[in-house]
Short mmCIF file of C-alpha atoms in Angstrom, two decimals:
data_model
loop_
_atom_site.label_atom_id
_atom_site.label_comp_id
_atom_site.label_asym_id
_atom_site.label_seq_id
_atom_site.Cartn_x
_atom_site.Cartn_y
_atom_site.Cartn_z
CA MET A 1 -7.73 -18.94 -6.74
CA LYS A 2 -4.21 -17.10 -7.21
CA PRO A 3 -3.82 -13.37 -5.90
CA GLU A 4 -2.85 -10.84 -8.90
CA GLN A 5 0.57 -9.66 -9.49
CA PRO A 6 1.04 -7.01 -7.20
CA SER A 7 2.54 -4.66 -9.68
CA ALA A 8 -1.34 -5.06 -11.69
CA LEU A 9 -2.55 -4.28 -7.87
CA LEU A 10 -3.73 -1.17 -7.33
CA PHE A 11 -2.68 0.89 -4.01
CA GLU A 12 -6.20 -0.38 -2.06
CA ASP A 13 -6.75 -3.48 -4.02
CA ALA A 14 -2.86 -4.50 -2.67
CA MET A 15 -3.76 -3.21 1.09
CA ARG A 16 -6.52 -5.55 0.97
CA GLU A 17 -4.58 -8.30 -0.48
CA LEU A 18 -1.47 -7.32 1.84
CA GLU A 19 -4.17 -7.52 5.07
CA ALA A 20 -5.42 -10.78 3.85
CA ARG A 21 -1.51 -12.06 3.41
CA VAL A 22 -1.60 -10.78 8.13
CA ARG A 23 -4.10 -13.04 8.44
CA GLU A 24 -3.48 -15.77 7.05
CA LEU A 25 -0.28 -15.87 8.92
CA GLU A 26 -1.33 -14.68 12.04
CA GLY A 27 -4.56 -17.84 11.99
CA GLY A 28 -1.33 -20.40 12.30
CA ASN A 29 -2.69 -23.02 9.46
CA LEU A 30 0.52 -23.00 7.45
CA THR A 31 3.29 -24.93 7.16
CA LEU A 32 6.22 -23.50 7.44
CA ASP A 33 6.73 -23.69 3.52
CA GLN A 34 3.54 -21.18 3.41
CA SER A 35 4.38 -18.85 6.01
CA ILE A 36 7.12 -17.95 4.46
CA ALA A 37 5.66 -17.55 0.77
CA VAL A 38 2.98 -15.97 2.21
CA PHE A 39 5.43 -13.27 3.86
CA GLU A 40 7.17 -13.26 0.16
CA ALA A 41 4.30 -11.80 -0.66
CA GLY A 42 3.58 -9.43 1.70
CA THR A 43 6.87 -8.20 1.35
CA GLN A 44 5.87 -7.21 -2.31
CA LEU A 45 2.86 -5.68 -1.49
CA ALA A 46 3.91 -4.10 1.41
CA ARG A 47 7.30 -2.49 -1.25
CA GLN A 48 4.47 -1.86 -3.41
CA CYS A 49 2.45 0.09 -1.11
CA GLU A 50 5.67 1.70 -0.24
CA MET A 51 6.21 2.88 -3.87
CA ARG A 52 2.55 3.96 -4.43
CA LEU A 53 2.73 6.18 -0.93
CA ALA A 54 6.20 8.03 -2.18
CA GLU A 55 5.03 8.66 -5.44
CA ALA A 56 1.48 10.03 -3.90
CA LYS A 57 3.65 12.38 -2.01
CA GLY A 58 5.90 13.90 -5.10
CA LYS A 59 2.80 14.47 -6.43
CA VAL A 60 1.43 16.23 -3.78
CA GLU A 61 3.95 18.20 -3.01
CA ILE A 62 4.91 19.31 -7.18
CA LEU A 63 1.54 20.53 -6.60
CA LEU A 64 1.98 22.02 -3.09
CA LYS A 65 4.84 23.94 -3.91
CA GLN A 66 5.03 27.06 -4.38
CA ALA A 67 6.38 29.68 -6.37
CA ASN A 68 9.88 30.52 -4.82
CA GLY A 69 10.06 26.40 -4.81
CA GLU A 70 9.09 25.81 -1.12
CA VAL A 71 7.55 23.02 0.17
CA ALA A 72 4.25 24.22 1.69
CA ALA A 73 2.70 22.22 3.67
CA GLU A 74 -0.90 21.93 4.34
CA PRO A 75 -3.03 20.14 6.67
CA PHE A 76 -4.73 17.19 4.89
CA THR A 77 -8.74 16.94 6.17
CA ALA A 78 -10.86 14.98 5.43
CA THR A 79 -14.23 16.02 3.39
CA GLU A 80 -16.98 13.46 5.50
CA SER A 81 -17.41 11.70 2.34
CA GLU A 82 -14.17 10.44 2.16
CA ARG A 83 -13.91 9.16 5.88
#
């Protein structure tokens, strides 16, 4: 089964796909050409995840922006249900 296009994946799905690519590469059962293709797909997934994280960080900073224009850094504490 061919994986979905990286741009169509949610962050969590992209991370799962990336982890699967890493496991494939670590397994050592791929040919050189297969390894290159899997590595390329993994780098695209990693870029997508980085972009989504940067976008999320930017949105959080906008939401935390104070009236004086300063960004207030606030630690994130996950609730028990989010862990």
